[in-house]
Amino acid sequence: MPSVIAHRGFAGINPENTVAAVRTAADRADSVEVDVVACADGTPVVFHDARLDEAEGSRGVTDGAGAVGDLSPGAVTAAEILESGETVPTLAHLVDATAVPLDVELKRPAADHVWRGSLPPGDRETARERWQPFVDRVLDELDDREIRLSSFSAGALAAVRERDPPHSRAVLCRALSTGRTLADRYDADAVHPSLAAMRNADPGAVAAVHDAGRDVNVWTVRTWVEARAAVRAGADGLIADYPGIEQWLGEESG
């Protein structure tokens, strides 16, 4: 049976990235995925979008306004998620209030754009230095919790490796070739391709990831049919919006 990672705390049925979502998902998942971004002072908060409101590509999932990277922690954590009564938590609060294993995606260390994927050699150290203060703060707040750290960003992965924590790390990618490259470069334990990337990948490429001793966990799975397709393509885990998505896999999970 594939492992199940609750995407943002099973965002299909819970207010995403909240303490309540993580607690609710804990009994129905092997681990819970959350996103972390930096406030203006560098405090890690559990949130996905660049902005609290609906602007510049953000979805407007809170009653707050402004770019998270420009706001104080107090302003961000006062924002309510989708009229649920749940507010945006700091990472420290979420860690203190829950006990389930976490898969922490490093999203943004500041308000400006973050480059995804591989970088030219000359840009890699600058990218790591830009990420390092935020990654250090995140790691300081995780303590000895069972954690996996993931990111699309080479700079974030480099910063995690520089700190060399005991936690595992994973490469998020939209192309399996990119995931393999970054996993080799930054000693990642897993590759997390999109569902589309997994469907389009050559079976030999998936086998190469497994042969290197790495798991393949696929995002974002929303139906049992997608779960079946991911497992048939070689997925070890499903990063899913809904619980119970694996129950109809039958022989596919064997």
Tab-separated table of C-alpha atoms in Angstrom:
chain	number	residue	atom	x	y	z
A	1	MET	CA	0.000	0.000	0.000
A	2	PRO	CA	1.425	3.436	-0.863
A	3	SER	CA	1.975	5.925	1.912
A	4	VAL	CA	-0.507	8.796	2.141
A	5	ILE	CA	0.697	12.348	2.758
A	6	ALA	CA	-2.112	14.744	3.613
A	7	HIS	CA	-1.664	17.723	1.257
A	8	ARG	CA	-1.937	20.883	3.401
A	9	GLY	CA	-3.755	18.744	5.960
A	10	PHE	CA	-6.205	17.234	3.428
A	11	ALA	CA	-7.130	20.578	1.912
A	12	GLY	CA	-10.132	19.056	0.151
A	13	ILE	CA	-11.985	18.655	3.449
A	14	ASN	CA	-10.142	20.930	5.895
A	15	PRO	CA	-9.075	24.603	6.051
A	16	GLU	CA	-5.617	24.218	4.555
A	17	ASN	CA	-2.367	24.637	6.474
A	18	THR	CA	-4.068	25.113	9.845
A	19	VAL	CA	-3.593	23.446	13.213
A	20	ALA	CA	-7.094	21.963	12.957
A	21	ALA	CA	-6.335	20.498	9.528
A	22	VAL	CA	-3.122	18.852	10.739
A	23	ARG	CA	-4.836	17.423	13.814
A	24	THR	CA	-7.776	16.114	11.780
A	25	ALA	CA	-5.523	14.541	9.163
A	26	ALA	CA	-3.218	12.892	11.683
A	27	ASP	CA	-5.260	9.701	12.066
A	28	ARG	CA	-5.830	9.212	8.343
A	29	ALA	CA	-2.381	9.844	6.881
A	30	ASP	CA	1.184	8.649	7.335
A	31	SER	CA	2.340	12.272	7.428
A	32	VAL	CA	0.963	15.759	6.808
A	33	GLU	CA	2.335	18.206	4.262
A	34	VAL	CA	2.384	21.931	5.081
A	35	ASP	CA	3.859	25.004	3.417
A	36	VAL	CA	6.091	27.557	5.134
A	37	VAL	CA	6.849	31.116	4.073
A	38	ALA	CA	8.597	34.026	5.779
A	39	CYS	CA	6.997	37.111	7.288
A	40	ALA	CA	8.759	40.466	7.036
A	41	ASP	CA	10.958	39.683	10.054
A	42	GLY	CA	11.740	36.158	8.845
A	43	THR	CA	9.305	34.333	11.137
A	44	PRO	CA	8.148	31.097	9.440
A	45	VAL	CA	4.376	30.882	9.065
A	46	VAL	CA	2.337	28.011	7.677
A	47	PHE	CA	0.812	29.367	4.475
A	48	HIS	CA	0.952	28.649	0.753
A	49	ASP	CA	0.317	31.798	-1.282
A	50	ALA	CA	2.446	34.909	-1.599
A	51	ARG	CA	-0.432	37.133	-0.475
A	52	LEU	CA	-3.270	36.894	2.025
A	53	ASP	CA	-5.693	38.450	-0.466
A	54	GLU	CA	-6.674	37.664	-4.034
A	55	ALA	CA	-4.062	39.503	-6.084
A	56	GLU	CA	-0.954	38.803	-8.128
A	57	GLY	CA	-1.759	35.131	-8.542
A	58	SER	CA	-2.803	34.435	-4.955
A	59	ARG	CA	-6.206	32.871	-4.314
A	60	GLY	CA	-7.558	35.072	-1.548
A	61	VAL	CA	-7.988	32.277	1.014
A	62	THR	CA	-8.009	34.629	4.025
A	63	ASP	CA	-9.806	37.762	5.186
A	64	GLY	CA	-6.453	39.564	5.391
A	65	ALA	CA	-4.611	41.630	2.793
A	66	GLY	CA	-1.051	42.160	1.639
A	67	ALA	CA	2.033	40.143	0.800
A	68	VAL	CA	3.053	37.800	3.607
A	69	GLY	CA	6.689	38.787	3.158
A	70	ASP	CA	5.822	42.432	3.847
A	71	LEU	CA	3.739	41.808	6.971
A	72	SER	CA	4.444	41.247	10.653
A	73	PRO	CA	3.739	37.828	12.200
A	74	GLY	CA	0.844	39.363	14.132
A	75	ALA	CA	-0.813	40.615	10.969
A	76	VAL	CA	-0.425	37.260	9.227
A	77	THR	CA	-1.576	35.086	12.125
A	78	ALA	CA	-4.674	37.255	12.607
A	79	ALA	CA	-5.906	36.258	9.130
A	80	GLU	CA	-8.778	33.763	9.074
A	81	ILE	CA	-8.776	30.932	6.536
A	82	LEU	CA	-11.920	30.760	4.378
A	83	GLU	CA	-14.308	31.797	7.190
A	84	SER	CA	-13.428	28.589	9.053
A	85	GLY	CA	-12.560	30.145	12.384
A	86	GLU	CA	-8.999	28.859	11.885
A	87	THR	CA	-6.169	31.360	11.445
A	88	VAL	CA	-2.726	31.190	9.875
A	89	PRO	CA	-0.349	29.595	12.414
A	90	THR	CA	3.314	30.225	12.922
A	91	LEU	CA	5.413	27.124	12.336
A	92	ALA	CA	6.407	27.156	16.008
A	93	HIS	CA	2.759	27.083	17.085
A	94	LEU	CA	1.872	24.289	14.675
A	95	VAL	CA	4.800	22.172	15.857
A	96	ASP	CA	3.847	22.726	19.519
A	97	ALA	CA	0.151	21.987	18.901
A	98	THR	CA	0.490	18.776	16.853
A	99	ALA	CA	2.406	15.499	16.952
A	100	VAL	CA	2.068	13.904	13.497
A	101	PRO	CA	5.119	13.540	11.194
A	102	LEU	CA	5.363	16.569	8.921
A	103	ASP	CA	6.424	17.117	5.331
A	104	VAL	CA	7.441	20.786	5.289
A	105	GLU	CA	7.606	22.535	1.932
A	106	LEU	CA	9.936	25.538	1.901
A	107	LYS	CA	8.093	28.080	-0.275
A	108	ARG	CA	9.561	31.591	0.012
A	109	PRO	CA	12.213	33.203	2.228
A	110	ALA	CA	11.045	36.728	1.263
A	111	ALA	CA	8.335	38.597	-0.634
A	112	ASP	CA	10.072	38.567	-4.004
A	113	HIS	CA	10.145	35.823	-6.660
A	114	VAL	CA	11.891	32.526	-6.004
A	115	TRP	CA	13.456	30.627	-8.899
A	116	ARG	CA	12.485	26.985	-9.168
A	117	GLY	CA	14.478	24.088	-10.558
A	118	SER	CA	18.158	23.805	-11.316
A	119	LEU	CA	20.454	26.845	-11.424
A	120	PRO	CA	23.680	27.560	-13.333
A	121	PRO	CA	26.764	26.842	-11.209
A	122	GLY	CA	27.574	30.532	-10.843
A	123	ASP	CA	24.197	31.296	-9.251
A	124	ARG	CA	23.973	28.428	-6.776
A	125	GLU	CA	25.905	29.869	-3.854
A	126	THR	CA	24.046	33.185	-4.036
A	127	ALA	CA	20.740	31.315	-3.999
A	128	ARG	CA	21.819	29.244	-0.987
A	129	GLU	CA	22.918	32.335	0.933
A	130	ARG	CA	19.582	33.978	0.223
A	131	TRP	CA	17.707	30.997	1.630
A	132	GLN	CA	20.016	30.136	4.536
A	133	PRO	CA	18.649	32.472	7.259
A	134	PHE	CA	15.080	31.312	6.669
A	135	VAL	CA	16.020	27.629	6.471
A	136	ASP	CA	17.977	27.978	9.715
A	137	ARG	CA	14.939	29.490	11.454
A	138	VAL	CA	12.695	26.711	10.179
A	139	LEU	CA	15.093	24.032	11.381
A	140	ASP	CA	15.506	25.704	14.769
A	141	GLU	CA	11.750	25.451	15.304
A	142	LEU	CA	11.445	21.813	14.243
A	143	ASP	CA	13.740	20.458	16.978
A	144	ASP	CA	13.683	16.634	16.955
A	145	ARG	CA	10.284	16.297	15.270
A	146	GLU	CA	9.981	13.647	12.538
A	147	ILE	CA	10.208	15.861	9.476
A	148	ARG	CA	10.906	15.784	5.775
A	149	LEU	CA	11.874	19.091	4.145
A	150	SER	CA	10.959	19.657	0.503
A	151	SER	CA	11.247	22.424	-2.073
A	152	PHE	CA	11.190	23.274	-5.763
A	153	SER	CA	14.079	25.660	-5.131
A	154	ALA	CA	17.699	24.622	-5.531
A	155	GLY	CA	18.680	27.396	-3.127
A	156	ALA	CA	16.458	25.987	-0.395
A	157	LEU	CA	17.749	22.460	-0.898
A	158	ALA	CA	21.339	23.718	-0.815
A	159	ALA	CA	20.656	25.594	2.426
A	160	VAL	CA	19.181	22.472	4.038
A	161	ARG	CA	22.221	20.446	3.004
A	162	GLU	CA	24.542	23.172	4.334
A	163	ARG	CA	22.876	22.921	7.719
A	164	ASP	CA	22.952	19.101	7.414
A	165	PRO	CA	20.017	18.286	9.710
A	166	PRO	CA	18.984	14.722	10.600
A	167	HIS	CA	15.705	15.240	8.718
A	168	SER	CA	15.206	13.775	5.257
A	169	ARG	CA	14.705	16.039	2.257
A	170	ALA	CA	12.820	15.834	-1.027
A	171	VAL	CA	12.897	17.576	-4.395
A	172	LEU	CA	9.594	18.895	-5.738
A	173	CYS	CA	9.495	18.978	-9.523
A	174	ARG	CA	7.328	19.242	-12.628
A	175	ALA	CA	9.737	17.098	-14.642
A	176	LEU	CA	11.286	13.916	-13.296
A	177	SER	CA	14.594	14.706	-14.993
A	178	THR	CA	14.866	17.922	-12.952
A	179	GLY	CA	13.992	16.041	-9.786
A	180	ARG	CA	16.667	13.443	-10.417
A	181	THR	CA	19.306	16.106	-11.112
A	182	LEU	CA	18.572	18.061	-7.936
A	183	ALA	CA	18.225	14.912	-5.822
A	184	ASP	CA	21.702	13.808	-6.893
A	185	ARG	CA	23.168	17.270	-6.334
A	186	TYR	CA	21.669	17.867	-2.883
A	187	ASP	CA	21.569	14.307	-1.518
A	188	ALA	CA	17.774	14.147	-1.338
A	189	ASP	CA	16.025	11.065	0.010
A	190	ALA	CA	12.944	11.430	-2.204
A	191	VAL	CA	11.653	12.982	-5.402
A	192	HIS	CA	8.157	14.502	-5.472
A	193	PRO	CA	6.991	14.894	-9.090
A	194	SER	CA	3.631	16.279	-10.179
A	195	LEU	CA	1.011	13.792	-11.310
A	196	ALA	CA	1.482	14.996	-14.897
A	197	ALA	CA	5.252	14.522	-14.652
A	198	MET	CA	4.758	11.000	-13.343
A	199	ARG	CA	2.342	10.107	-16.117
A	200	ASN	CA	4.759	11.426	-18.762
A	201	ALA	CA	7.888	9.879	-17.279
A	202	ASP	CA	9.661	6.986	-18.911
A	203	PRO	CA	9.419	3.875	-16.685
A	204	GLY	CA	13.191	3.665	-16.789
A	205	ALA	CA	13.465	7.128	-15.246
A	206	VAL	CA	11.218	6.120	-12.346
A	207	ALA	CA	13.238	2.939	-11.898
A	208	ALA	CA	16.438	5.003	-11.815
A	209	VAL	CA	15.075	7.053	-8.899
A	210	HIS	CA	14.223	3.857	-7.038
A	211	ASP	CA	17.590	2.316	-7.871
A	212	ALA	CA	19.238	5.325	-6.244
A	213	GLY	CA	17.379	4.463	-3.031
A	214	ARG	CA	14.879	7.310	-3.269
A	215	ASP	CA	11.115	7.268	-2.826
A	216	VAL	CA	8.776	8.787	-5.396
A	217	ASN	CA	5.787	10.620	-3.901
A	218	VAL	CA	3.305	12.170	-6.334
A	219	TRP	CA	1.300	15.402	-5.981
A	220	THR	CA	-1.490	16.463	-5.981
A	221	VAL	CA	-3.759	13.416	-6.052
A	222	ARG	CA	-7.468	14.245	-5.818
A	223	THR	CA	-9.307	11.095	-6.962
A	224	TRP	CA	-8.901	7.352	-6.584
A	225	VAL	CA	-8.430	7.129	-10.349
A	226	GLU	CA	-5.466	9.497	-10.122
A	227	ALA	CA	-4.159	7.474	-7.185
A	228	ARG	CA	-4.329	4.306	-9.267
A	229	ALA	CA	-2.524	5.983	-12.181
A	230	ALA	CA	0.234	7.217	-9.878
A	231	VAL	CA	0.766	3.794	-8.320
A	232	ARG	CA	0.793	2.117	-11.741
A	233	ALA	CA	3.498	4.569	-12.782
A	234	GLY	CA	5.616	3.578	-9.775
A	235	ALA	CA	4.638	5.969	-6.983
A	236	ASP	CA	5.583	4.996	-3.441
A	237	GLY	CA	3.411	7.701	-1.881
A	238	LEU	CA	0.398	9.878	-2.655
A	239	ILE	CA	0.310	13.541	-1.661
A	240	ALA	CA	-3.465	13.778	-1.514
A	241	ASP	CA	-6.202	16.351	-0.910
A	242	TYR	CA	-8.628	13.762	0.468
A	243	PRO	CA	-8.377	10.866	2.932
A	244	GLY	CA	-9.249	7.319	1.905
A	245	ILE	CA	-8.055	7.876	-1.637
A	246	GLU	CA	-6.055	4.656	-1.586
A	247	GLN	CA	-8.888	2.304	-0.565
A	248	TRP	CA	-9.858	1.319	-4.135
A	249	LEU	CA	-6.367	0.522	-5.354
A	250	GLY	CA	-6.722	-3.193	-4.744
A	251	GLU	CA	-4.000	-5.163	-6.509
A	252	GLU	CA	-2.399	-1.917	-7.700
A	253	SER	CA	-1.015	-1.415	-4.200
A	254	GLY	CA	0.519	-4.852	-3.992
